[in-house]
Amino acid sequence: MDEPKQGGQLPITVNGTPRLCPAGSTVADLVAALGLWPQQVAVERNKQIVRAAERAATLLAAGDRLEVVTFFGGG
């Protein structure tokens, strides 16, 4: 069962670390809050990949578990 909102904040877990995010946040908002380049990350929400095109429309919910992986290029 989802945990209740805490002062307009949603408790979520990002890469195994508990975190609060503002109610109404999307996956795209989370990526921005983490200071990451959207083109360089893959996001899994509750064991489901969130496609880049769907991040802005995917609302976060209390209790969500997210894994965010950053890609680095080099040569």
Short mmCIF file of N, CA, C and O in Angstrom, two decimals, residues 3-71:
data_model
loop_
_atom_site.label_atom_id
_atom_site.label_comp_id
_atom_site.label_asym_id
_atom_site.label_seq_id
_atom_site.Cartn_x
_atom_site.Cartn_y
_atom_site.Cartn_z
N GLU A 3 2.46 4.83 0.77
CA GLU A 3 2.57 5.65 1.96
C GLU A 3 1.88 6.98 1.71
O GLU A 3 1.82 7.44 0.58
N PRO A 4 1.36 7.62 2.75
CA PRO A 4 0.69 8.90 2.54
C PRO A 4 1.70 9.99 2.20
O PRO A 4 2.88 9.90 2.52
N LYS A 5 1.20 11.04 1.54
CA LYS A 5 2.03 12.21 1.26
C LYS A 5 2.45 12.83 2.57
O LYS A 5 1.70 12.86 3.53
N GLN A 6 3.65 13.38 2.59
CA GLN A 6 4.18 14.03 3.78
C GLN A 6 4.44 15.49 3.44
O GLN A 6 5.45 15.82 2.85
N GLY A 7 3.49 16.39 3.80
CA GLY A 7 3.67 17.80 3.53
C GLY A 7 3.81 18.12 2.06
O GLY A 7 4.63 18.94 1.68
N GLY A 8 3.04 17.46 1.21
CA GLY A 8 3.14 17.69 -0.22
C GLY A 8 4.33 17.00 -0.86
O GLY A 8 4.66 17.26 -2.00
N GLN A 9 4.98 16.12 -0.11
CA GLN A 9 6.13 15.38 -0.61
C GLN A 9 5.79 13.90 -0.74
O GLN A 9 5.05 13.37 0.08
N LEU A 10 6.34 13.28 -1.76
CA LEU A 10 6.13 11.85 -1.97
C LEU A 10 7.40 11.09 -1.59
O LEU A 10 8.49 11.42 -2.07
N PRO A 11 7.28 10.08 -0.74
CA PRO A 11 8.45 9.26 -0.44
C PRO A 11 8.68 8.25 -1.57
O PRO A 11 7.78 7.48 -1.93
N ILE A 12 9.86 8.31 -2.17
CA ILE A 12 10.24 7.38 -3.23
C ILE A 12 11.62 6.84 -2.89
O ILE A 12 12.27 7.31 -1.96
N THR A 13 12.08 5.88 -3.66
CA THR A 13 13.43 5.34 -3.50
C THR A 13 14.13 5.44 -4.84
O THR A 13 13.60 4.98 -5.86
N VAL A 14 15.31 6.06 -4.84
CA VAL A 14 16.08 6.23 -6.07
C VAL A 14 17.43 5.53 -5.88
O VAL A 14 18.19 5.89 -4.98
N ASN A 15 17.68 4.54 -6.70
CA ASN A 15 18.92 3.75 -6.61
C ASN A 15 19.18 3.27 -5.19
O ASN A 15 20.30 3.33 -4.68
N GLY A 16 18.11 2.83 -4.52
CA GLY A 16 18.23 2.26 -3.19
C GLY A 16 18.23 3.26 -2.05
O GLY A 16 18.28 2.88 -0.89
N THR A 17 18.16 4.56 -2.36
CA THR A 17 18.20 5.60 -1.34
C THR A 17 16.84 6.26 -1.20
O THR A 17 16.30 6.77 -2.20
N PRO A 18 16.28 6.30 0.01
CA PRO A 18 15.01 7.00 0.21
C PRO A 18 15.16 8.48 -0.12
O PRO A 18 16.21 9.09 0.13
N ARG A 19 14.12 9.04 -0.70
CA ARG A 19 14.14 10.44 -1.14
C ARG A 19 12.72 10.97 -1.12
O ARG A 19 11.77 10.21 -1.31
N LEU A 20 12.56 12.26 -0.92
CA LEU A 20 11.25 12.90 -1.04
C LEU A 20 11.26 13.75 -2.29
O LEU A 20 12.26 14.39 -2.61
N CYS A 21 10.13 13.74 -3.01
CA CYS A 21 9.99 14.61 -4.17
C CYS A 21 8.63 15.30 -4.07
O CYS A 21 7.72 14.78 -3.42
N PRO A 22 8.50 16.47 -4.67
CA PRO A 22 7.23 17.19 -4.60
C PRO A 22 6.10 16.39 -5.24
O PRO A 22 6.29 15.75 -6.27
N ALA A 23 4.93 16.44 -4.62
CA ALA A 23 3.75 15.81 -5.20
C ALA A 23 3.53 16.39 -6.59
O ALA A 23 3.75 17.58 -6.82
N GLY A 24 3.14 15.55 -7.53
CA GLY A 24 2.90 15.99 -8.90
C GLY A 24 4.14 15.91 -9.78
O GLY A 24 4.08 16.26 -10.95
N SER A 25 5.26 15.45 -9.23
CA SER A 25 6.49 15.33 -10.01
C SER A 25 6.40 14.19 -11.01
O SER A 25 5.74 13.18 -10.78
N THR A 26 7.11 14.38 -12.11
CA THR A 26 7.19 13.34 -13.14
C THR A 26 8.59 12.74 -13.12
O THR A 26 9.50 13.25 -12.46
N VAL A 27 8.76 11.69 -13.89
CA VAL A 27 10.08 11.09 -14.03
C VAL A 27 11.05 12.12 -14.63
O VAL A 27 12.20 12.22 -14.20
N ALA A 28 10.59 12.92 -15.57
CA ALA A 28 11.44 13.97 -16.16
C ALA A 28 11.87 14.98 -15.10
O ALA A 28 13.02 15.43 -15.09
N ASP A 29 10.95 15.34 -14.19
CA ASP A 29 11.29 16.26 -13.11
C ASP A 29 12.37 15.67 -12.21
O ASP A 29 13.29 16.37 -11.79
N LEU A 30 12.27 14.39 -11.94
CA LEU A 30 13.26 13.72 -11.09
C LEU A 30 14.63 13.74 -11.76
O LEU A 30 15.64 14.06 -11.12
N VAL A 31 14.68 13.42 -13.04
CA VAL A 31 15.96 13.43 -13.76
C VAL A 31 16.58 14.82 -13.69
O VAL A 31 17.78 14.97 -13.41
N ALA A 32 15.77 15.86 -13.87
CA ALA A 32 16.27 17.24 -13.78
C ALA A 32 16.74 17.56 -12.37
O ALA A 32 17.79 18.17 -12.18
N ALA A 33 15.98 17.13 -11.35
CA ALA A 33 16.34 17.39 -9.96
C ALA A 33 17.65 16.71 -9.58
O ALA A 33 18.39 17.21 -8.73
N LEU A 34 17.95 15.60 -10.23
CA LEU A 34 19.19 14.89 -9.97
C LEU A 34 20.37 15.52 -10.72
O LEU A 34 21.52 15.12 -10.53
N GLY A 35 20.07 16.52 -11.56
CA GLY A 35 21.11 17.22 -12.30
C GLY A 35 21.70 16.40 -13.43
O GLY A 35 22.85 16.60 -13.81
N LEU A 36 20.89 15.50 -13.99
CA LEU A 36 21.38 14.61 -15.04
C LEU A 36 20.91 15.08 -16.42
O LEU A 36 19.86 15.71 -16.54
N TRP A 37 21.68 14.75 -17.43
CA TRP A 37 21.29 15.02 -18.82
C TRP A 37 20.28 13.95 -19.23
O TRP A 37 20.61 12.76 -19.20
N PRO A 38 19.09 14.35 -19.63
CA PRO A 38 18.06 13.36 -19.99
C PRO A 38 18.49 12.38 -21.08
O PRO A 38 18.09 11.22 -21.06
N GLN A 39 19.34 12.84 -22.01
CA GLN A 39 19.78 11.98 -23.11
C GLN A 39 20.78 10.93 -22.65
O GLN A 39 21.07 9.99 -23.39
N GLN A 40 21.32 11.08 -21.44
CA GLN A 40 22.37 10.18 -20.99
C GLN A 40 21.93 9.25 -19.87
O GLN A 40 22.77 8.69 -19.17
N VAL A 41 20.62 9.10 -19.68
CA VAL A 41 20.16 8.22 -18.60
C VAL A 41 19.10 7.24 -19.10
O VAL A 41 18.39 7.51 -20.06
N ALA A 42 19.02 6.14 -18.39
CA ALA A 42 17.93 5.18 -18.54
C ALA A 42 17.24 5.14 -17.18
O ALA A 42 17.91 5.19 -16.14
N VAL A 43 15.92 5.08 -17.18
CA VAL A 43 15.16 5.09 -15.93
C VAL A 43 14.23 3.89 -15.88
O VAL A 43 13.49 3.62 -16.84
N GLU A 44 14.28 3.19 -14.76
CA GLU A 44 13.37 2.07 -14.50
C GLU A 44 12.52 2.47 -13.30
O GLU A 44 13.04 2.91 -12.29
N ARG A 45 11.21 2.35 -13.44
CA ARG A 45 10.27 2.67 -12.36
C ARG A 45 9.50 1.41 -12.02
O ARG A 45 8.79 0.86 -12.86
N ASN A 46 9.65 0.95 -10.80
CA ASN A 46 8.97 -0.26 -10.36
C ASN A 46 9.19 -1.43 -11.33
O ASN A 46 8.26 -2.12 -11.71
N LYS A 47 10.46 -1.57 -11.72
CA LYS A 47 10.91 -2.66 -12.60
C LYS A 47 10.38 -2.58 -14.02
O LYS A 47 10.38 -3.56 -14.75
N GLN A 48 9.95 -1.38 -14.43
CA GLN A 48 9.50 -1.16 -15.80
C GLN A 48 10.31 0.01 -16.38
O GLN A 48 10.38 1.08 -15.77
N ILE A 49 10.89 -0.19 -17.56
CA ILE A 49 11.64 0.88 -18.20
C ILE A 49 10.68 2.00 -18.59
O ILE A 49 9.60 1.76 -19.11
N VAL A 50 11.08 3.24 -18.30
CA VAL A 50 10.30 4.41 -18.71
C VAL A 50 11.03 5.00 -19.92
O VAL A 50 12.15 5.49 -19.80
N ARG A 51 10.40 4.92 -21.07
CA ARG A 51 11.00 5.44 -22.30
C ARG A 51 11.16 6.94 -22.19
O ARG A 51 10.36 7.63 -21.55
N ALA A 52 12.19 7.47 -22.82
CA ALA A 52 12.48 8.91 -22.76
C ALA A 52 11.27 9.74 -23.19
O ALA A 52 10.96 10.76 -22.57
N ALA A 53 10.55 9.29 -24.19
CA ALA A 53 9.39 10.03 -24.69
C ALA A 53 8.23 10.04 -23.69
O ALA A 53 7.33 10.88 -23.81
N GLU A 54 8.25 9.14 -22.71
CA GLU A 54 7.15 9.04 -21.74
C GLU A 54 7.47 9.66 -20.39
O GLU A 54 6.61 9.74 -19.52
N ARG A 55 8.71 10.11 -20.19
CA ARG A 55 9.12 10.60 -18.87
C ARG A 55 8.33 11.81 -18.39
O ARG A 55 7.97 11.90 -17.23
N ALA A 56 8.05 12.76 -19.28
CA ALA A 56 7.33 13.98 -18.89
C ALA A 56 5.88 13.69 -18.52
O ALA A 56 5.27 14.46 -17.76
N ALA A 57 5.33 12.59 -19.00
CA ALA A 57 3.94 12.26 -18.72
C ALA A 57 3.79 11.20 -17.62
O ALA A 57 2.68 10.88 -17.23
N THR A 58 4.91 10.68 -17.11
CA THR A 58 4.86 9.63 -16.10
C THR A 58 4.99 10.22 -14.71
O THR A 58 6.07 10.65 -14.29
N LEU A 59 3.85 10.29 -14.01
CA LEU A 59 3.84 10.85 -12.66
C LEU A 59 4.42 9.87 -11.65
O LEU A 59 4.20 8.67 -11.75
N LEU A 60 5.17 10.41 -10.70
CA LEU A 60 5.69 9.60 -9.61
C LEU A 60 4.61 9.43 -8.55
O LEU A 60 3.75 10.30 -8.37
N ALA A 61 4.65 8.31 -7.85
CA ALA A 61 3.68 8.01 -6.79
C ALA A 61 4.45 7.60 -5.54
O ALA A 61 5.57 7.10 -5.61
N ALA A 62 3.83 7.80 -4.40
CA ALA A 62 4.44 7.40 -3.13
C ALA A 62 4.79 5.92 -3.19
O ALA A 62 4.00 5.11 -3.64
N GLY A 63 6.00 5.61 -2.76
CA GLY A 63 6.45 4.23 -2.74
C GLY A 63 7.13 3.76 -4.01
O GLY A 63 7.62 2.62 -4.05
N ASP A 64 7.17 4.60 -5.04
CA ASP A 64 7.85 4.20 -6.28
C ASP A 64 9.31 3.88 -5.99
O ASP A 64 9.96 4.52 -5.16
N ARG A 65 9.81 2.88 -6.70
CA ARG A 65 11.23 2.50 -6.62
C ARG A 65 11.82 2.72 -8.01
O ARG A 65 11.37 2.09 -8.97
N LEU A 66 12.80 3.62 -8.08
CA LEU A 66 13.40 3.97 -9.36
C LEU A 66 14.87 3.62 -9.38
O LEU A 66 15.56 3.74 -8.37
N GLU A 67 15.33 3.18 -10.53
CA GLU A 67 16.74 2.96 -10.78
C GLU A 67 17.10 3.88 -11.95
O GLU A 67 16.45 3.85 -12.98
N VAL A 68 18.10 4.70 -11.74
CA VAL A 68 18.55 5.63 -12.77
C VAL A 68 20.00 5.29 -13.10
O VAL A 68 20.86 5.28 -12.22
N VAL A 69 20.24 5.01 -14.37
CA VAL A 69 21.57 4.61 -14.82
C VAL A 69 22.06 5.67 -15.81
O VAL A 69 21.33 6.05 -16.73
N THR A 70 23.28 6.14 -15.60
CA THR A 70 23.88 7.14 -16.49
C THR A 70 24.84 6.49 -17.44
O THR A 70 25.63 5.62 -17.06
N PHE A 71 24.76 6.92 -18.71
CA PHE A 71 25.67 6.43 -19.74
C PHE A 71 26.76 7.45 -19.96
O PHE A 71 26.50 8.64 -20.02
#
